[in-house]
Coordinates of C-alpha atoms in Angstrom, one line a residue:
M671 CA -22.5 -22.2 28.7
D672 CA -20.8 -19.3 27.0
S673 CA -22.2 -19.0 23.5
K674 CA -20.3 -16.0 22.4
P675 CA -18.5 -16.4 19.1
T676 CA -14.7 -16.3 19.2
V677 CA -12.6 -13.9 17.1
L678 CA -9.0 -14.6 16.4
I679 CA -6.9 -11.5 15.7
A680 CA -3.7 -11.8 13.7
G681 CA -1.4 -8.8 14.2
I682 CA -2.8 -8.1 17.7
T683 CA 0.5 -6.6 18.9
G684 CA 0.2 -3.8 16.3
I685 CA -1.5 -0.4 16.8
L686 CA -4.6 -1.3 15.0
G687 CA -4.8 -5.0 16.1
S688 CA -4.7 -4.1 19.8
K689 CA -7.4 -1.5 19.3
I690 CA -9.6 -4.0 17.4
A691 CA -9.3 -6.4 20.3
S692 CA -10.2 -3.8 22.9
T693 CA -13.1 -2.5 20.9
I694 CA -14.6 -6.0 20.3
L695 CA -14.3 -6.8 24.0
D696 CA -15.9 -3.5 25.0
K697 CA -19.0 -4.5 23.0
G698 CA -19.2 -7.6 25.1
V699 CA -20.7 -9.9 22.5
M700 CA -17.6 -11.8 21.3
K701 CA -14.6 -13.5 22.8
V702 CA -11.1 -12.6 21.5
K703 CA -8.1 -14.8 20.9
G704 CA -4.8 -13.2 19.9
L705 CA -2.2 -14.8 17.6
I706 CA 1.3 -14.1 18.8
R707 CA 4.9 -15.4 18.3
S708 CA 6.4 -15.9 21.8
N709 CA 9.9 -15.3 20.5
N710 CA 9.0 -11.9 19.1
I711 CA 7.7 -9.9 22.1
S712 CA 9.5 -6.8 23.4
N713 CA 9.1 -5.5 26.9
K714 CA 6.8 -2.8 25.6
K715 CA 4.7 -5.3 23.6
Q716 CA 4.6 -7.6 26.7
Q717 CA 3.0 -4.8 28.7
Q718 CA 0.5 -4.3 25.9
L719 CA -0.3 -8.0 25.9
D720 CA -0.7 -8.0 29.7
D721 CA -3.2 -5.2 29.4
L722 CA -5.2 -7.0 26.8
N723 CA -5.1 -10.2 28.8
A724 CA -6.5 -8.4 31.7
K725 CA -9.4 -7.3 29.5
G726 CA -10.1 -10.9 28.5
V727 CA -7.9 -11.7 25.5
V728 CA -6.7 -15.3 25.4
F729 CA -3.3 -15.6 23.5
V730 CA -2.4 -18.5 21.3
E731 CA 1.0 -19.1 19.8
G732 CA 1.3 -19.3 16.1
D733 CA 3.5 -18.3 13.1
L734 CA 2.2 -17.4 9.7
F735 CA 4.7 -19.8 8.2
D736 CA 4.0 -22.7 10.6
Q737 CA 0.9 -24.3 9.3
Q738 CA 0.5 -26.7 12.2
S739 CA 0.6 -23.8 14.7
L740 CA -2.0 -21.9 12.7
T741 CA -4.3 -25.0 12.5
E742 CA -4.1 -25.2 16.3
A743 CA -4.7 -21.5 16.8
C744 CA -7.8 -21.5 14.6
K745 CA -9.6 -24.2 16.5
N746 CA -13.0 -23.2 17.9
V747 CA -12.8 -19.8 16.1
E748 CA -15.7 -18.4 14.2
I749 CA -14.1 -15.2 12.8
I750 CA -10.6 -14.2 11.8
V751 CA -9.6 -10.6 11.7
S752 CA -6.2 -10.0 10.1
A753 CA -4.4 -6.8 11.1
I754 CA -0.9 -8.0 10.0
K755 CA 1.3 -5.4 8.5
G756 CA 3.3 -5.6 5.3
S757 CA 6.7 -5.5 7.0
S758 CA 8.8 -8.0 8.7
S759 CA 10.8 -7.8 11.9
H760 CA 13.5 -9.8 10.1
Q761 CA 14.1 -7.0 7.6
T762 CA 13.4 -3.6 9.1
N763 CA 11.5 -1.2 6.9
L764 CA 11.4 -3.7 4.0
Y765 CA 7.9 -4.6 2.9
R766 CA 7.4 -8.3 2.3
E767 CA 5.1 -10.1 0.0
D768 CA 5.3 -13.2 2.0
I769 CA 3.7 -11.5 5.0
V770 CA 0.6 -10.1 3.4
L771 CA 0.0 -12.6 0.6
S772 CA 1.6 -16.0 1.6
G773 CA 1.2 -15.4 5.3
Q774 CA -2.5 -14.6 5.0
L775 CA -3.0 -17.5 2.6
N776 CA -1.6 -19.9 5.2
L777 CA -3.9 -18.4 7.7
L778 CA -6.8 -18.8 5.3
E779 CA -5.9 -22.4 4.7
A780 CA -6.0 -23.0 8.5
A781 CA -9.3 -21.2 8.7
I782 CA -10.8 -23.5 6.0
N783 CA -9.5 -26.6 7.7
N784 CA -11.1 -25.5 10.9
N785 CA -14.5 -24.5 9.4
V786 CA -14.0 -20.9 10.4
K787 CA -17.0 -18.9 9.2
K788 CA -15.7 -15.5 8.3
F789 CA -12.3 -13.9 7.3
V790 CA -11.6 -10.2 7.4
P791 CA -8.3 -9.5 5.6
S792 CA -5.8 -6.9 6.5
D793 CA -6.9 -4.1 4.2
Y794 CA -7.8 -0.8 6.0
S795 CA -7.0 1.3 3.0
V796 CA -8.2 3.3 0.0
D797 CA -10.5 1.4 -2.4
Y798 CA -7.9 -0.9 -4.0
F799 CA -10.5 -2.6 -6.0
K800 CA -10.4 0.4 -8.3
L801 CA -6.6 0.3 -8.6
D802 CA -4.4 -1.5 -11.2
L803 CA -1.6 -3.8 -10.3
G804 CA 1.5 -1.7 -10.0
D805 CA -0.3 1.4 -8.6
N806 CA 0.8 0.5 -5.1
Y807 CA 3.3 -2.1 -4.1
N808 CA 1.7 -2.9 -0.8
L809 CA -1.8 -2.9 -2.1
D810 CA -0.9 -5.2 -4.9
F811 CA -0.7 -8.1 -2.5
R812 CA -4.1 -7.2 -1.0
I813 CA -5.6 -7.2 -4.5
K814 CA -4.3 -10.7 -5.1
F815 CA -5.3 -12.0 -1.7
A816 CA -8.8 -10.6 -2.0
E817 CA -9.5 -12.6 -5.2
L818 CA -8.3 -15.8 -3.6
L819 CA -10.4 -15.0 -0.5
K820 CA -13.5 -14.6 -2.6
Q821 CA -12.9 -18.0 -4.1
S822 CA -12.3 -19.7 -0.7
G823 CA -15.9 -20.3 0.2
L824 CA -15.6 -18.5 3.5
E825 CA -17.6 -15.4 4.3
Y826 CA -15.6 -12.2 4.1
T827 CA -15.8 -8.5 4.8
F828 CA -13.4 -5.9 3.4
I829 CA -12.8 -2.8 5.5
L830 CA -11.9 0.3 3.5
N831 CA -11.2 3.5 5.4
G832 CA -9.1 5.6 3.1
A833 CA -5.9 6.7 4.8
F834 CA -5.1 6.6 8.5
T835 CA -5.3 10.1 9.8
E836 CA -2.3 9.4 12.1
V837 CA -0.1 8.2 9.2
Q838 CA -1.0 11.1 6.9
L839 CA -0.1 13.6 9.6
S840 CA 3.2 11.8 10.3
P841 CA 6.6 12.2 8.6
F842 CA 6.0 9.0 6.7
A843 CA 3.5 10.7 4.4
K844 CA 5.9 13.5 3.6
L845 CA 3.1 16.1 3.6
F846 CA 4.2 18.2 6.6
D847 CA 7.8 19.3 7.2
F848 CA 8.0 21.4 10.3
E849 CA 11.7 21.9 10.2
V850 CA 11.4 24.0 7.0
G851 CA 7.8 25.0 7.5
T852 CA 6.3 23.5 4.4
F853 CA 3.2 21.5 3.3
S854 CA 3.9 19.5 0.1
Y855 CA 1.6 17.6 -2.2
W856 CA 1.1 16.5 -5.8
G857 CA -1.9 17.3 -8.0
D858 CA -4.1 20.3 -7.9
G859 CA -5.0 20.1 -4.2
E860 CA -8.7 19.9 -5.0
Q861 CA -9.3 16.1 -5.0
P862 CA -11.3 15.0 -1.9
C863 CA -9.4 12.3 0.1
D864 CA -10.6 10.0 2.9
F865 CA -9.1 10.1 6.4
T866 CA -9.9 7.8 9.4
T867 CA -8.2 7.3 12.7
Y868 CA -7.1 3.9 14.1
D869 CA -9.7 4.2 16.9
D870 CA -12.6 4.8 14.5
T871 CA -11.4 2.1 12.1
A872 CA -11.4 -0.4 15.0
K873 CA -15.0 0.7 16.0
Y874 CA -16.2 0.1 12.4
I875 CA -14.5 -3.3 12.3
A876 CA -16.2 -4.4 15.5
E877 CA -19.6 -3.5 14.1
A878 CA -19.0 -5.0 10.6
I879 CA -18.0 -8.4 11.8
A880 CA -21.2 -8.8 13.7
D881 CA -23.4 -7.4 10.9
P882 CA -25.0 -10.2 8.8
Q883 CA -25.7 -7.7 6.0
M884 CA -21.9 -7.0 5.6
V885 CA -21.2 -10.6 4.6
N886 CA -19.3 -10.8 1.3
S887 CA -19.1 -7.1 0.8
A888 CA -16.9 -4.1 1.5
L889 CA -17.5 -1.6 4.3
K890 CA -16.4 1.9 3.2
V891 CA -16.1 4.5 5.9
A892 CA -14.2 7.7 6.6
G893 CA -13.8 9.9 9.6
D894 CA -13.3 13.0 7.3
V895 CA -13.1 13.9 3.7
L896 CA -10.7 16.7 2.8
T897 CA -8.7 18.0 -0.1
M898 CA -5.0 18.6 0.3
K899 CA -5.7 22.3 0.4
Q900 CA -8.4 21.8 3.0
L901 CA -6.0 19.7 5.1
L902 CA -3.4 22.5 5.1
A903 CA -6.1 25.1 5.9
T904 CA -7.4 22.9 8.8
F905 CA -3.9 22.6 10.3
E906 CA -3.3 26.3 10.0
E907 CA -6.7 27.1 11.6
V908 CA -6.2 24.8 14.6
K909 CA -2.5 25.5 15.2
G910 CA -2.5 29.2 14.3
K911 CA 0.6 28.6 12.2
K912 CA 1.2 29.3 8.5
L913 CA 3.1 26.8 6.4
V914 CA 4.5 27.3 2.9
E915 CA 2.3 25.5 0.4
K916 CA 4.4 23.5 -2.1
R917 CA 2.7 21.9 -5.2
L918 CA 5.3 19.4 -6.4
G919 CA 3.7 18.8 -9.8
S920 CA 0.7 17.3 -11.5
V921 CA -0.7 13.8 -10.9
D922 CA 1.0 12.7 -14.1
D923 CA 4.2 14.2 -12.8
L924 CA 3.8 12.1 -9.7
K925 CA 3.2 8.9 -11.7
A926 CA 6.4 9.6 -13.7
W927 CA 8.4 10.3 -10.6
I928 CA 7.2 6.9 -9.1
A929 CA 8.1 5.1 -12.3
K930 CA 11.6 6.6 -12.4
T931 CA 12.2 6.1 -8.7
K932 CA 11.1 2.4 -8.9
Q933 CA 13.9 1.7 -11.4
K934 CA 16.7 2.8 -9.1
A935 CA 15.1 2.1 -5.6
F936 CA 16.8 -0.2 -3.2
C937 CA 13.7 -0.6 -1.1
P938 CA 10.0 -0.2 -2.0
L939 CA 9.7 2.2 1.0
E940 CA 11.5 4.7 -1.2
Y941 CA 8.3 5.2 -3.2
I942 CA 5.5 3.6 -1.2
P943 CA 4.5 6.9 0.5
E944 CA 4.2 8.6 -2.9
Q945 CA 2.3 5.6 -4.3
Y946 CA -0.3 6.0 -1.5
H947 CA -0.4 9.7 -2.2
Y948 CA -1.1 8.9 -5.8
T949 CA -4.1 6.8 -5.0
M950 CA -5.5 9.7 -3.0
V951 CA -4.7 12.8 -5.0
S952 CA -5.6 11.1 -8.3
G953 CA -9.0 10.1 -7.0
K954 CA -8.4 6.6 -8.2
G955 CA -8.7 5.1 -4.7
K956 CA -11.5 7.4 -3.5
L957 CA -14.2 5.6 -1.5
D958 CA -17.4 6.1 -3.5
K959 CA -20.5 5.9 -1.3
L960 CA -19.6 6.0 2.4
D961 CA -21.3 3.5 4.8
N962 CA -21.0 5.8 7.9
P963 CA -24.8 6.1 8.2
R964 CA -25.0 2.3 8.7
Y965 CA -23.6 2.8 12.2
P966 CA -24.9 6.2 13.3
H967 CA -23.8 5.7 16.9
I968 CA -20.2 6.0 15.8
Q969 CA -19.3 9.6 15.5
P970 CA -15.8 9.5 13.9
T971 CA -13.1 11.9 14.7
T972 CA -12.6 14.6 12.0
V973 CA -9.1 15.8 11.1
K974 CA -9.8 19.1 12.8
Q975 CA -10.8 17.3 16.0
F976 CA -7.8 15.0 15.9
I977 CA -5.4 18.0 15.6
S978 CA -7.3 20.0 18.2
Q979 CA -6.9 17.1 20.7
G980 CA -3.2 17.6 20.7
N981 CA -2.4 14.4 18.7
F982 CA -0.4 16.3 16.2

């Protein structure tokens, strides 16, 4: 008889969700079920699902807004790991409260009704417990959900990894602009910021969900800690290229820019990158004591290593 506990992953078709599934299976101590919507699978995603299925993932159909389907999906599940994103395929590039808050609440209800033991919410961010509502549109929903999760009676583990290295080095973060050869940031450039890759985040998640001492607590990890000035210097050292350093203003200037942009923005994505930047360069979302030593066998990828590997 197979006594391995079963983990249900919501958001398994995403970058992080698929990596979480693979990493858990690689450890060999848990089974994995993946929550999918059959009418929302592209050819590329189907290949990804086929690969995961070959590794041992069992897929179950379910929709975050179909309670009956969630109840069925959560049967015989011990742990739920949510890796859903705050955007909806129905409205491209528009962040949706109903996905992160209402959707996860529906999943939480199904978990409670099925006596699921533990719930890991879709956080994977800076320390939003130190933020105020309004500091970050996307993290506001996670703040609200976290409080409801704490009251649910289920065990929980929050995973906080700072910022994803891949995202901060992408055009989304608006730091690097190679067309004009600039590196732009707000603040004084001296505030340490936390960076972690998707791969390493998945590794830490796989450890934390099996760690009894991480019950009802937050795991805080980072692959690297760099200031904005150090991030620029690291890029220039590895790539042998010089970029023009542009300081856009103080942290207070950034806060004022966000407030002004909010008033006229059509979509939250017009200021969400700057809001995340604010949580980093202000130090408000900085992870305090890192838990990396808890899992010494994980040697996370530094920003320098990531760039050196040709990922950027």
